[in-house]
XYZ file of C-alpha atoms in Angstrom:
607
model
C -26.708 -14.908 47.886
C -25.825 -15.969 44.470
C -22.847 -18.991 44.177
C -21.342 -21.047 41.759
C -20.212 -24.245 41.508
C -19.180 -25.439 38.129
C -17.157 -22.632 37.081
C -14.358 -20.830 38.396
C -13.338 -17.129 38.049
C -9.888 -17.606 39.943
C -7.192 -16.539 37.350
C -5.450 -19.835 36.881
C -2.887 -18.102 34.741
C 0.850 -18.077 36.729
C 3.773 -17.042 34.258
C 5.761 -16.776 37.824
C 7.308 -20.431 37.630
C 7.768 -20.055 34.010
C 11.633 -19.945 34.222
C 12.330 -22.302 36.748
C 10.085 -24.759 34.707
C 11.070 -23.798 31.034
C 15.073 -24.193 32.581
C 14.190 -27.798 33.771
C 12.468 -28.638 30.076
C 15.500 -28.012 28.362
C 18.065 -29.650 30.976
C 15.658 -32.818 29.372
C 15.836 -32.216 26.138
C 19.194 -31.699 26.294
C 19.859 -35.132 27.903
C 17.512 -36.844 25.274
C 19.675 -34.744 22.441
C 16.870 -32.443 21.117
C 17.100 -29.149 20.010
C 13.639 -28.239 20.430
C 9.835 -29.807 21.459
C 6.231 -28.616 20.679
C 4.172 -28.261 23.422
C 0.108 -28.195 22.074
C -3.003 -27.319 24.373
C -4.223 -30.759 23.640
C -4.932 -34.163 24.850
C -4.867 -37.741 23.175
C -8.095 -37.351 22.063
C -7.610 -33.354 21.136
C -10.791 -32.305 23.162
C -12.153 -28.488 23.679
C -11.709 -29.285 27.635
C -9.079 -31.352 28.823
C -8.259 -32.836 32.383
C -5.634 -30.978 34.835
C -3.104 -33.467 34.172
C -3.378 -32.459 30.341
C -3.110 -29.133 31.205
C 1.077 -29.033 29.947
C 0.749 -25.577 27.779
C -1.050 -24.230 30.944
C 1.926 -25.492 33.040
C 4.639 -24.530 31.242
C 3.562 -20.933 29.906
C 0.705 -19.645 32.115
C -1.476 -19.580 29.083
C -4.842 -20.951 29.421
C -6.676 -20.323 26.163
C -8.395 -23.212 24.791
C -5.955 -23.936 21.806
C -2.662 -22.365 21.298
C 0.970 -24.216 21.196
C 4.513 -23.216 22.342
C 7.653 -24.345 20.666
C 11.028 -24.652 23.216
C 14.346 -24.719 21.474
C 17.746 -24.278 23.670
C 17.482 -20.382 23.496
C 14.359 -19.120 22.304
C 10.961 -20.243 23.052
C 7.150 -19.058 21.078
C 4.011 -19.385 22.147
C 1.283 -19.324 18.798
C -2.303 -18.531 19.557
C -5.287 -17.709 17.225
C -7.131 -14.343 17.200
C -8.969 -14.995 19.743
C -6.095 -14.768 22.336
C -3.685 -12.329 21.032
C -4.893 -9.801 23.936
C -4.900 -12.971 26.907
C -1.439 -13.857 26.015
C 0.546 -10.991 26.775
C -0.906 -10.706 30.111
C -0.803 -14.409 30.653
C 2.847 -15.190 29.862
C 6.507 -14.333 30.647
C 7.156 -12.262 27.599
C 11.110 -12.294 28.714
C 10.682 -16.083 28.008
C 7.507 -16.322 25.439
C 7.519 -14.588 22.280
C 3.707 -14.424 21.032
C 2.891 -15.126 17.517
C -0.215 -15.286 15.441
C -0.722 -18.965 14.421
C -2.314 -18.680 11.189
C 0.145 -15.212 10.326
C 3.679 -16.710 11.293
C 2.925 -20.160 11.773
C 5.050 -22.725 14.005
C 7.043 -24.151 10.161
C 7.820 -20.979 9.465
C 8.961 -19.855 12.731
C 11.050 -22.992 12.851
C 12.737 -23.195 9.682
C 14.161 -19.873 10.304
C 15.206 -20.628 14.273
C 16.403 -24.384 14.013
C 19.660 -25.012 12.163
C 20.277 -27.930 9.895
C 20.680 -31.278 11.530
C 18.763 -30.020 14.418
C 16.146 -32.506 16.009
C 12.696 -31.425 16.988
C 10.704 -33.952 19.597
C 7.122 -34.412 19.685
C 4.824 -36.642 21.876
C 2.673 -38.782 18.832
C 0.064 -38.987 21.541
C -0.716 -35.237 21.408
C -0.442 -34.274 17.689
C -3.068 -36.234 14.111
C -1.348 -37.486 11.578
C -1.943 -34.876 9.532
C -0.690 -32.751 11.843
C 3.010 -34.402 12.238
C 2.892 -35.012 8.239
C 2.742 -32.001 7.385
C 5.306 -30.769 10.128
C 7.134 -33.415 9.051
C 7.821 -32.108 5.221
C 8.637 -28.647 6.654
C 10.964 -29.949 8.511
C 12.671 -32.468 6.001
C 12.853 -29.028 3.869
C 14.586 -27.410 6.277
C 17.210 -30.541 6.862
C 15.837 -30.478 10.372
C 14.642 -34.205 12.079
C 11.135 -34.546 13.279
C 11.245 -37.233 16.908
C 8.751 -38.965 18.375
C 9.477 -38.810 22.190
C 7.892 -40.713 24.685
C 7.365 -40.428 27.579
C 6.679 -36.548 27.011
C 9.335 -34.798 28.860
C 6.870 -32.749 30.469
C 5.423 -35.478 32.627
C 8.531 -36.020 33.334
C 9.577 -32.533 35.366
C 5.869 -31.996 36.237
C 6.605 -33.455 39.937
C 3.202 -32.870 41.220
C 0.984 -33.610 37.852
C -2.342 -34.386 38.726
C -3.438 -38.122 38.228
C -5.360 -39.013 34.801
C -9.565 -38.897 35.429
C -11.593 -41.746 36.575
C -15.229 -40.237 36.284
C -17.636 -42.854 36.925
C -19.272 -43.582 33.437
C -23.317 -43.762 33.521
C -25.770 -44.766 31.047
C -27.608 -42.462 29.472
C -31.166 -43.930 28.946
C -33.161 -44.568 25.280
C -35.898 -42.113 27.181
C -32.545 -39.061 25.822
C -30.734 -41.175 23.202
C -33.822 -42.112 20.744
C -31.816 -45.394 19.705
C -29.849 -48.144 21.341
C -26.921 -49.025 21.085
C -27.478 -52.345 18.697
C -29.405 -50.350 15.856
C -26.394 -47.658 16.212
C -23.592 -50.395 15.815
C -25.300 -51.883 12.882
C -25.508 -48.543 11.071
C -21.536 -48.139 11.705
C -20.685 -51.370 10.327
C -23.286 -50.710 7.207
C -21.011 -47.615 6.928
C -17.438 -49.778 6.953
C -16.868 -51.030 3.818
C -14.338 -51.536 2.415
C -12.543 -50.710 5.295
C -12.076 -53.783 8.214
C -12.718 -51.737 11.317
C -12.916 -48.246 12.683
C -10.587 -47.097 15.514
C -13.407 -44.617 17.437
C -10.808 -41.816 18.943
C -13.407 -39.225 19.413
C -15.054 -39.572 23.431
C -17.888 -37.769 21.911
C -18.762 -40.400 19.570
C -17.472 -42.942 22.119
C -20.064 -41.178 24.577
C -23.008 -41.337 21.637
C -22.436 -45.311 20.072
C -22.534 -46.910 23.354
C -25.272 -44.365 24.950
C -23.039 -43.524 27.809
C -21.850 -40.393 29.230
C -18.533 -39.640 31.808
C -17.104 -37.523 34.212
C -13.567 -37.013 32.850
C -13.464 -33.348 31.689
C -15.448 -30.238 32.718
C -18.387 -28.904 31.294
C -18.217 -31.854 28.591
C -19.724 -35.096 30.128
C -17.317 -37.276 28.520
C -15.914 -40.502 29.039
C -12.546 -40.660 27.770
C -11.863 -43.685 25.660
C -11.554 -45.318 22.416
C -13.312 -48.151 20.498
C -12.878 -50.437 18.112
C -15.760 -51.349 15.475
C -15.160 -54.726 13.404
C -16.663 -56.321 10.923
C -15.039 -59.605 12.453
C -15.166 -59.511 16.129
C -17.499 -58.073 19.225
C -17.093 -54.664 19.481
C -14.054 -53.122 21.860
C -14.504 -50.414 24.237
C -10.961 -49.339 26.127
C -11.561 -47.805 29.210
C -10.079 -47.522 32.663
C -11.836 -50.006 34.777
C -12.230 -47.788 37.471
C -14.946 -45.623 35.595
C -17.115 -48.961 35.064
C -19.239 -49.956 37.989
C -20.605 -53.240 37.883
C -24.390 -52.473 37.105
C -22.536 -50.183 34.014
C -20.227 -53.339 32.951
C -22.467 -55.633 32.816
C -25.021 -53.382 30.587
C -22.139 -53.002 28.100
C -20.628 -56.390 28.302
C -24.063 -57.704 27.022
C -22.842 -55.774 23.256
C -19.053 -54.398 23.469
C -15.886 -56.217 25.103
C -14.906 -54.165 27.272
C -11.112 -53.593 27.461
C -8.097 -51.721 29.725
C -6.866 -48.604 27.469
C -3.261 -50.298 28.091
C -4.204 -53.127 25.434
C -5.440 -50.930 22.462
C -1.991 -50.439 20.886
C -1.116 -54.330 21.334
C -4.859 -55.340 19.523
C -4.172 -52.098 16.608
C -0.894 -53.873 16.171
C -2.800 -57.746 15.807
C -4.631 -56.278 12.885
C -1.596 -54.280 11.321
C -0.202 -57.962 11.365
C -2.889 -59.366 9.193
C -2.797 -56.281 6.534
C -6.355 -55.230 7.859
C -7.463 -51.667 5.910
C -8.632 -49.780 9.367
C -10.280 -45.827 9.220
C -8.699 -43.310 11.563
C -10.367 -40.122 11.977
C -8.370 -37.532 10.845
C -9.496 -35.105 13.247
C -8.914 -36.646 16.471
C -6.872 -40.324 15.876
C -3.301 -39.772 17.761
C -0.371 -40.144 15.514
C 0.850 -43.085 17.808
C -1.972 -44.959 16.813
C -1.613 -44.967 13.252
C 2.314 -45.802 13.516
C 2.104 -48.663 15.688
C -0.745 -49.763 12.682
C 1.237 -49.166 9.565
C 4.695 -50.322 11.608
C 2.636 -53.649 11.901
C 1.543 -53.813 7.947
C -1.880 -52.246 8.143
C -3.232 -50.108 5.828
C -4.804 -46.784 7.494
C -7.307 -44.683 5.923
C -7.492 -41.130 6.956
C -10.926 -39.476 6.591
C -14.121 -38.471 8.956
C -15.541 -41.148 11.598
C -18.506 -41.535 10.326
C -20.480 -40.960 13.641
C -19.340 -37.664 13.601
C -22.432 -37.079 10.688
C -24.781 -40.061 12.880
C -24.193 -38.076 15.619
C -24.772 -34.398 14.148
C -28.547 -35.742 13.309
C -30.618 -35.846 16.041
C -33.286 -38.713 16.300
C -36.863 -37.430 17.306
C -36.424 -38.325 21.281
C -32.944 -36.017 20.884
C -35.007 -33.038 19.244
C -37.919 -33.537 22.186
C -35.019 -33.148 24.662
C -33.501 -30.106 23.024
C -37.022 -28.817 22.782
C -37.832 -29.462 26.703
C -34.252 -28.213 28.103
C -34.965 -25.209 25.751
C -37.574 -24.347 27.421
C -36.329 -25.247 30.819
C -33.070 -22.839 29.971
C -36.023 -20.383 29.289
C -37.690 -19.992 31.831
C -34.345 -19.483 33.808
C -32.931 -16.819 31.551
C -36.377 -15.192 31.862
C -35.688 -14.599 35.911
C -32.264 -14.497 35.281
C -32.864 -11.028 32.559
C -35.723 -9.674 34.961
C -33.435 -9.725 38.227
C -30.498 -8.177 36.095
C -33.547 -5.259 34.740
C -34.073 -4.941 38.409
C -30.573 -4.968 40.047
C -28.228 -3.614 37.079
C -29.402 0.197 37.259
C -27.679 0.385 40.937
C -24.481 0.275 39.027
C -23.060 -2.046 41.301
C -23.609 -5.383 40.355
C -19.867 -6.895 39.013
C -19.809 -9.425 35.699
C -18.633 -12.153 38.212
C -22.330 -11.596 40.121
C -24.444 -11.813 37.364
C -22.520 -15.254 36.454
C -23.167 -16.673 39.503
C -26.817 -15.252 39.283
C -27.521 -16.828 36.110
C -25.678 -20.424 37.476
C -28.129 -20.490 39.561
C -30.854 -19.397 38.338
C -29.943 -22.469 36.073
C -29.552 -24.753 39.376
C -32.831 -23.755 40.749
C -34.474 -25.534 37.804
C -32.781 -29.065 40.075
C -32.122 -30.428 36.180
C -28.569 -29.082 35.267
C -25.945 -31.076 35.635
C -22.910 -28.491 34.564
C -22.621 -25.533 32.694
C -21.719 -26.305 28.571
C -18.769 -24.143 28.705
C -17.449 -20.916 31.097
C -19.854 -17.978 30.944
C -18.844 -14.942 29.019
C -20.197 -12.452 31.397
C -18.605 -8.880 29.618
C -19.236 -5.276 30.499
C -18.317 -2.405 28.601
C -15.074 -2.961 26.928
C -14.851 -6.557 27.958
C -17.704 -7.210 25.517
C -15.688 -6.472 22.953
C -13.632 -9.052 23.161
C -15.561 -12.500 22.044
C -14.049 -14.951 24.096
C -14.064 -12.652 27.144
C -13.572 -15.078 30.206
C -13.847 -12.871 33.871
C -11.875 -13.402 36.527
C -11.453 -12.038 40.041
C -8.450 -9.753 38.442
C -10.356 -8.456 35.494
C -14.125 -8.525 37.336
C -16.087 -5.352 36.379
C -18.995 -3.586 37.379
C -21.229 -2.732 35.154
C -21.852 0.907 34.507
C -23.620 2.718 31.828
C -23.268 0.866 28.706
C -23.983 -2.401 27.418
C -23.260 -5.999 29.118
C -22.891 -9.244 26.986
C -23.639 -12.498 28.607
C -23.278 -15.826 26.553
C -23.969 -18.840 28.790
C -25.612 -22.626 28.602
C -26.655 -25.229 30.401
C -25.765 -29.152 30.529
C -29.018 -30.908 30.714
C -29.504 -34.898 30.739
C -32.335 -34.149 27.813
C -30.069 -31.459 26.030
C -27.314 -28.911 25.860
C -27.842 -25.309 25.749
C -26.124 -22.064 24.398
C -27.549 -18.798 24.376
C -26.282 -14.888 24.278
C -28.281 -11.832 25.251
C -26.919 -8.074 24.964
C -28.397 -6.078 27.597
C -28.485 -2.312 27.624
C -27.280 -0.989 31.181
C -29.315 2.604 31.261
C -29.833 4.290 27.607
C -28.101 3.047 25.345
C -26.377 5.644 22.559
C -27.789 6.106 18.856
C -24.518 4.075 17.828
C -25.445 1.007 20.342
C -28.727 0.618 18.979
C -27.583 1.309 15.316
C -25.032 -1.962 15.483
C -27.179 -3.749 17.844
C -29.829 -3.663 15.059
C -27.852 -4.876 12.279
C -26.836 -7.696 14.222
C -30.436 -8.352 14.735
C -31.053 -8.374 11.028
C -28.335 -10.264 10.034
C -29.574 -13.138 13.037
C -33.290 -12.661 11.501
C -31.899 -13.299 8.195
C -30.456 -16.599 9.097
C -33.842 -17.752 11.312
C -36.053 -17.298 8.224
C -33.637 -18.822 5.812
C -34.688 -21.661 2.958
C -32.658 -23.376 1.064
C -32.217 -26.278 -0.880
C -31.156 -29.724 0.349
C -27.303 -29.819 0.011
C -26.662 -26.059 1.318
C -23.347 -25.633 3.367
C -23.148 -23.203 6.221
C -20.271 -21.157 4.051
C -23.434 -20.228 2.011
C -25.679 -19.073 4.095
C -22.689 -17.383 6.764
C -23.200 -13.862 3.920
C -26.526 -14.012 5.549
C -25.646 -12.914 9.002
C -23.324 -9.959 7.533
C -24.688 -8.188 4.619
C -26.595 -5.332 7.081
C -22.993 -4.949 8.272
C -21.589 -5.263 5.131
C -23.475 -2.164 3.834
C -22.331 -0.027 5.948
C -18.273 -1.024 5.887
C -18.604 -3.201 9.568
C -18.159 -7.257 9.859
C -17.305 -9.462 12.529
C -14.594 -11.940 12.933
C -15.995 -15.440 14.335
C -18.409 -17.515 12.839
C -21.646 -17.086 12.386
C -22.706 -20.577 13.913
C -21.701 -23.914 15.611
C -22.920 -27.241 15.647
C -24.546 -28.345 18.992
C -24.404 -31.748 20.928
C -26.924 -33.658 22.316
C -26.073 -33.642 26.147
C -22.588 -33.454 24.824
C -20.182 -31.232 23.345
C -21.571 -27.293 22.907
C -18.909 -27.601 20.355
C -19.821 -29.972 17.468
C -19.354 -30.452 14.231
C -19.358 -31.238 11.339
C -22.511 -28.619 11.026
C -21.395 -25.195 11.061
C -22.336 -21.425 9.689
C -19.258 -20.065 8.793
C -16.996 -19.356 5.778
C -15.488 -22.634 6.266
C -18.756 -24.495 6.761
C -18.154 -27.187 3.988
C -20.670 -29.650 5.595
C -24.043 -29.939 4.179
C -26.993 -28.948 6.301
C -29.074 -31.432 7.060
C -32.342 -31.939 9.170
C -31.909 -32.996 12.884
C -28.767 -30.708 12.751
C -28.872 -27.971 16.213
C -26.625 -25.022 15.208
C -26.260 -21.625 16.843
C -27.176 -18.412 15.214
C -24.757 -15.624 16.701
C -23.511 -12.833 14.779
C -22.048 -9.869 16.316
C -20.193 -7.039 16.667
C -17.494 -5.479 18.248
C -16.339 -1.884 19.004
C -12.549 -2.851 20.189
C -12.314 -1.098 23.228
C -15.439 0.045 23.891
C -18.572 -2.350 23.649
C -19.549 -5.571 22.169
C -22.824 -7.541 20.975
C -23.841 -10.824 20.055
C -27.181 -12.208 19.478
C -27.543 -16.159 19.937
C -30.249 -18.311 19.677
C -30.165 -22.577 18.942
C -31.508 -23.328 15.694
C -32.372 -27.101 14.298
C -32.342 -27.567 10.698
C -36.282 -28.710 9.218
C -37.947 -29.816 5.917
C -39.732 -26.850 4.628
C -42.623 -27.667 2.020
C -44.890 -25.261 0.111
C -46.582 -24.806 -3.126
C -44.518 -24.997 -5.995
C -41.522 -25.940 -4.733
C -39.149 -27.980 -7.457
C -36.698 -29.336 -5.168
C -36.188 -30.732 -1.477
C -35.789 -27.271 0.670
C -34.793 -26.952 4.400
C -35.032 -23.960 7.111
C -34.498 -23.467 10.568
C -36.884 -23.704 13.967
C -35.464 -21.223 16.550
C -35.448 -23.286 20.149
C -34.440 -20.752 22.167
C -36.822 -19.144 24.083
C -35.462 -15.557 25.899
C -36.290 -11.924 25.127
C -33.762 -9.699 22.834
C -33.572 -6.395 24.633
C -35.601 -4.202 22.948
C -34.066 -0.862 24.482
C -31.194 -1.696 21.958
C -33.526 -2.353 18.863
C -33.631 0.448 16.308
C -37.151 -0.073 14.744
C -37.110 1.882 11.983
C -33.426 0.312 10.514
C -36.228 -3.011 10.280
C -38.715 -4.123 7.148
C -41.845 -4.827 7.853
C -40.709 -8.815 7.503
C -38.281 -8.662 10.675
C -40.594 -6.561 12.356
C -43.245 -9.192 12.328
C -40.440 -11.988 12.752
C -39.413 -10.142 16.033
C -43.065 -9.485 16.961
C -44.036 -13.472 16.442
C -40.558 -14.356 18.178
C -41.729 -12.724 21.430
C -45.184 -13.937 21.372
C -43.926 -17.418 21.672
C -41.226 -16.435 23.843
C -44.176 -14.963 26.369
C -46.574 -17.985 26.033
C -44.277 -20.710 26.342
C -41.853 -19.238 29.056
C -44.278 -16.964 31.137
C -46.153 -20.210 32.944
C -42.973 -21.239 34.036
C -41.790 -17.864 35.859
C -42.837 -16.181 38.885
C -45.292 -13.412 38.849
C -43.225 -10.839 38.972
C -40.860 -12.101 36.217
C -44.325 -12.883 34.216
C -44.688 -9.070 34.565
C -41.451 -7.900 33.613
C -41.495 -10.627 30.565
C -44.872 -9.116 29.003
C -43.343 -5.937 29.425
C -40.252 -7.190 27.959
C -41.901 -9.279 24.709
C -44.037 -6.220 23.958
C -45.197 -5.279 20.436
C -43.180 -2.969 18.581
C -44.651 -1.045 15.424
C -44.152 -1.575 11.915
C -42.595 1.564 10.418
């Protein structure tokens, strides 16, 4: 009997107490004299996952997307989402109370400059929201005579009678043996990379989690620490951190390079070097907006731009590729008994999408390596494919019938982080299935065999993945790749394939490869392998060129494959992929896995 036990398919969402709680919000924002207050899915640190007690969107609304934001005036309250939700949030809210709007369509100025009257005044909590963020709120809002104030304590916390306490996951070190570099060489690259600034405020966990080679416990699926550091070109490194996460064997490891420091004294020490004009970088992506005004309020002169580590971090050291290499394979050789079980059990037609989670979980457990699953799996049959960012539940748990079943899944391993996507044909799949299923193919070949030169953004190679769709009038609406952590984040950037990849490739980089596509209420695919940017040299060549080494190892169902819509090129790319796929990963299964796989990486012809 399958289980799982780092993901839950319970349907968290409860609109019910949506009134009651949305009543006592305003009763507070009336006694503080504001007309209206932004509640984001965020924390201070504006993580993917955040802990229950950040959970206020959830709280409030019922909506438990991964990003979305509702706005509360005295009479009228919207909730904003991105494409990705526009489905969940009608069944996940009170639509008597939320109105749902498209975030990037409407957008939260425009839906308040036509709701809020002049003279009106709009709380925020500075902890939750960038600078950029409340900037550029800010001039919408000074248009539309309407004041923009920072509240705190967020009156949330304050109704939310049985909030959940803060995290205290016990912080451990995460060796040289996975991290390729100590701390010491790491510092002295940050500080090389200060000038002219004076310091760096660190407000990213991830790069917290990567400078100091530690990892946490704070936030699921994502083993982060959550703190902040402070990197001068003056004094010992700071790390804030709740000293209940620090053991003493921990401490004194980082004691030896960082001062370690309570969270409570990082807005008195920002304010110290406000007072002596210090020039100090936030990272526009993450810093809080507190932090920056208790800076400049204090004299200092803030510079907005990328940390810095955010790039460090995106290029992984050899010991970091060797990891992703290793868990790779160890991910393999799961998925491989994982894919032959599901050949063996799905035909029944009675196997549910929350089974063949909990299958694959632990199939992944059995491995006694994974510490957590990256992120929830997508586990989608039929029409529930369709919709990319699927997430079951007991309500919405399917069985899977005659048709096709997505599952995209990955693994949190102390040597790497995985993310992989297989669509699986449930019985024969139609002449359409295989038709779509093999463009996507294409379009994921073209990106595997890709060269180009040094400098190449993801925007320019994210045509790659489409054209086969492109030609005949078909697309698909997500990116074509993300950037991948190094037993962190399955999230990561700056790397990314996608029309708004403006980072430059560069070796060391892990991305996904995932195109797709998706028959709205019908069927869905996706095909995802992990990817790691190379050096590519050959005869002739007149400048520096790069490619990609696929890392995953796991079959693509060939029942779905459409051999003659293939070249001879893909053909033999396919034929090569499976090769490896069956040496590497068959001495790791069982033998009758080994059986199914040789079956399953067979030859196919060239047209």
């Amino acid at each position: 009997m399958f289980e799982s036990l780092f993901q839950s398919f319970q349907d968290l969402a409860d609109p019910s107490q949506s009134a009651s709680r949305v009543a006592a919000l305003r009763a507070e924002l009336a006694r503080l004299r504001l007309d209206g207050f932004l509640v984001p899915r965020a924390d201070q640190y504006q993580n993917e996952y955040v802990a229950p007690s950040e959970e206020r969107l959830a709280w409030l609304s019922g909506f438990t997307g991964s990003a979305g934001l509702a706005i509360v005036l005295k009479t009228r309250a919207a909730i904003f989402v991105d494409g990705r939700y526009s489905l969940a949030v009608k069944d996940q809210v009170d639509l008597a109370i939320f109105k749902p709007e498209a975030l990037t369509e409407t957008g939260p100025a425009n839906w308040l400059e036509k709701n809020l009257n002049s003279g009106a005044r709009l709380g925020y909590d500075p902890w939750l929201h960038t600078p950029r963020q409340v900037e550029r709120l800010g001039k919408a809002m000074q248009a539309a005579r309407v004041e923009l104030v920072s509240v705190e304590p967020n009156p949330i916390d304050t109704i939310w009678k049985d909030r959940p306490p803060p995290p205290l996951g016990k912080v451990s070190l995460h060796t040289r043996k996975f991290a390729g570099e100590d701390t010491t060489k790491k510092l002295a690259r940050v500080l090389a990379a200060l000038p002219p600034r004076d310091a760096l405020l660190v407000s990213d966990p991830h790069a917290v989690a990567w400078l100091f080679n530690i990892r946490g416990h704070d936030v699921a699926h994502t083993p982060l620490p959550l703190a902040y550091a402070l990197i001068s070109k003056d004094t010992k490194p700071r790390l804030y951190i709740h000293p209940d996460k620090v053991d003493k064997a921990v401490h004194d490891k980082l004691a030896a390079l960082v001062r370690v420091r309570n969270p409570e004294h990082l807005v008195e020490d920002l304010a110290a070097l406000g007072k002596e004009h210090k020039k100090v970088l936030f990272d526009s992506a993450t810093a809080p907006a507190k932090l920056t005004q208790v800076f400049a309020e204090a004299s200092g002169v803030c510079e907005m731009a990328s940390d810095p580590i955010a790039l460090m971090k995106a290029r992984k050291n050899a010991a970091e590729l060797a990891g992703a290499r290793m868990a790779q394979l160890r991910d393999g050789a799961a998925m491989a008994n994982f894919l032959h079980w599901f050949a063996t059990h799905a035909p029944n037609g009675k196997l549910t999408e929350i089974e063949a989670a909990q299958a694959l979980e632990s199939f992944r457990r059995d491995t006694k390596k994974l510490k957590d699953v990256s992120f929830p799996s997508i586990a989608a049959a039929g029409a529930n494919a369709a919709i990319p960012h699927y997430h079951v539940t007991v309500k919405s748990n399917a069985t899977i019938r005659k048709g096709i079943f997505l599952i995209d899944s990955g693994g949190q391993y102390e040597d790497g982080t995985t993310d992989i996507t297989r669509t699986l044909a449930a019985g024969k799949p139609t002449a359409e299935m295989r038709d779509r299923f093999t463009r996507v193919l294409k379009g994921h070949i073209a990106i595997a065999r890709a060269v180009f030169p040094k400098g190449t953004s993801g925007s320019q190679l994210d045509t790659l993945a489409r054209v086969p769709l492109w030609n005949v009038g078909l697309d698909f609406d997500h990116g074509t790749g993300h950037g991948v952590g190094s037993y962190l984040s399955v999230h990561e950037g700056p790397q990314r394939i996608s029309k708004l990849g403006t980072a430059a490739l560069e070796p060391g980089m892990i991305l996904s490869n995932e195109p797709g596509f998706y028959h709205a209420g019908h069927w869905g695919i996706r095909i995802e392998n992990l990817v790691v940017v190379e050096e590519r040299e050959f005869a002739g060549v007149e400048r520096e060129m790069l490619g990609f080494e696929t890392i995953t190892l796991a079959p693509i169902d060939l029942a779905l494959v459409e051999p003659k819509l293939l070249d001879r090129e893909e053909i033999a790319w396919l034929n090569a992929y499976h090769a490896r796929v069956r040496k590497e990963i068959s001495p790791l299964v069982e033998p009758g896995a080994r059986r199914w796989l040789a079956s399953a990486t067979r030859r196919i012809g060239v047209r």
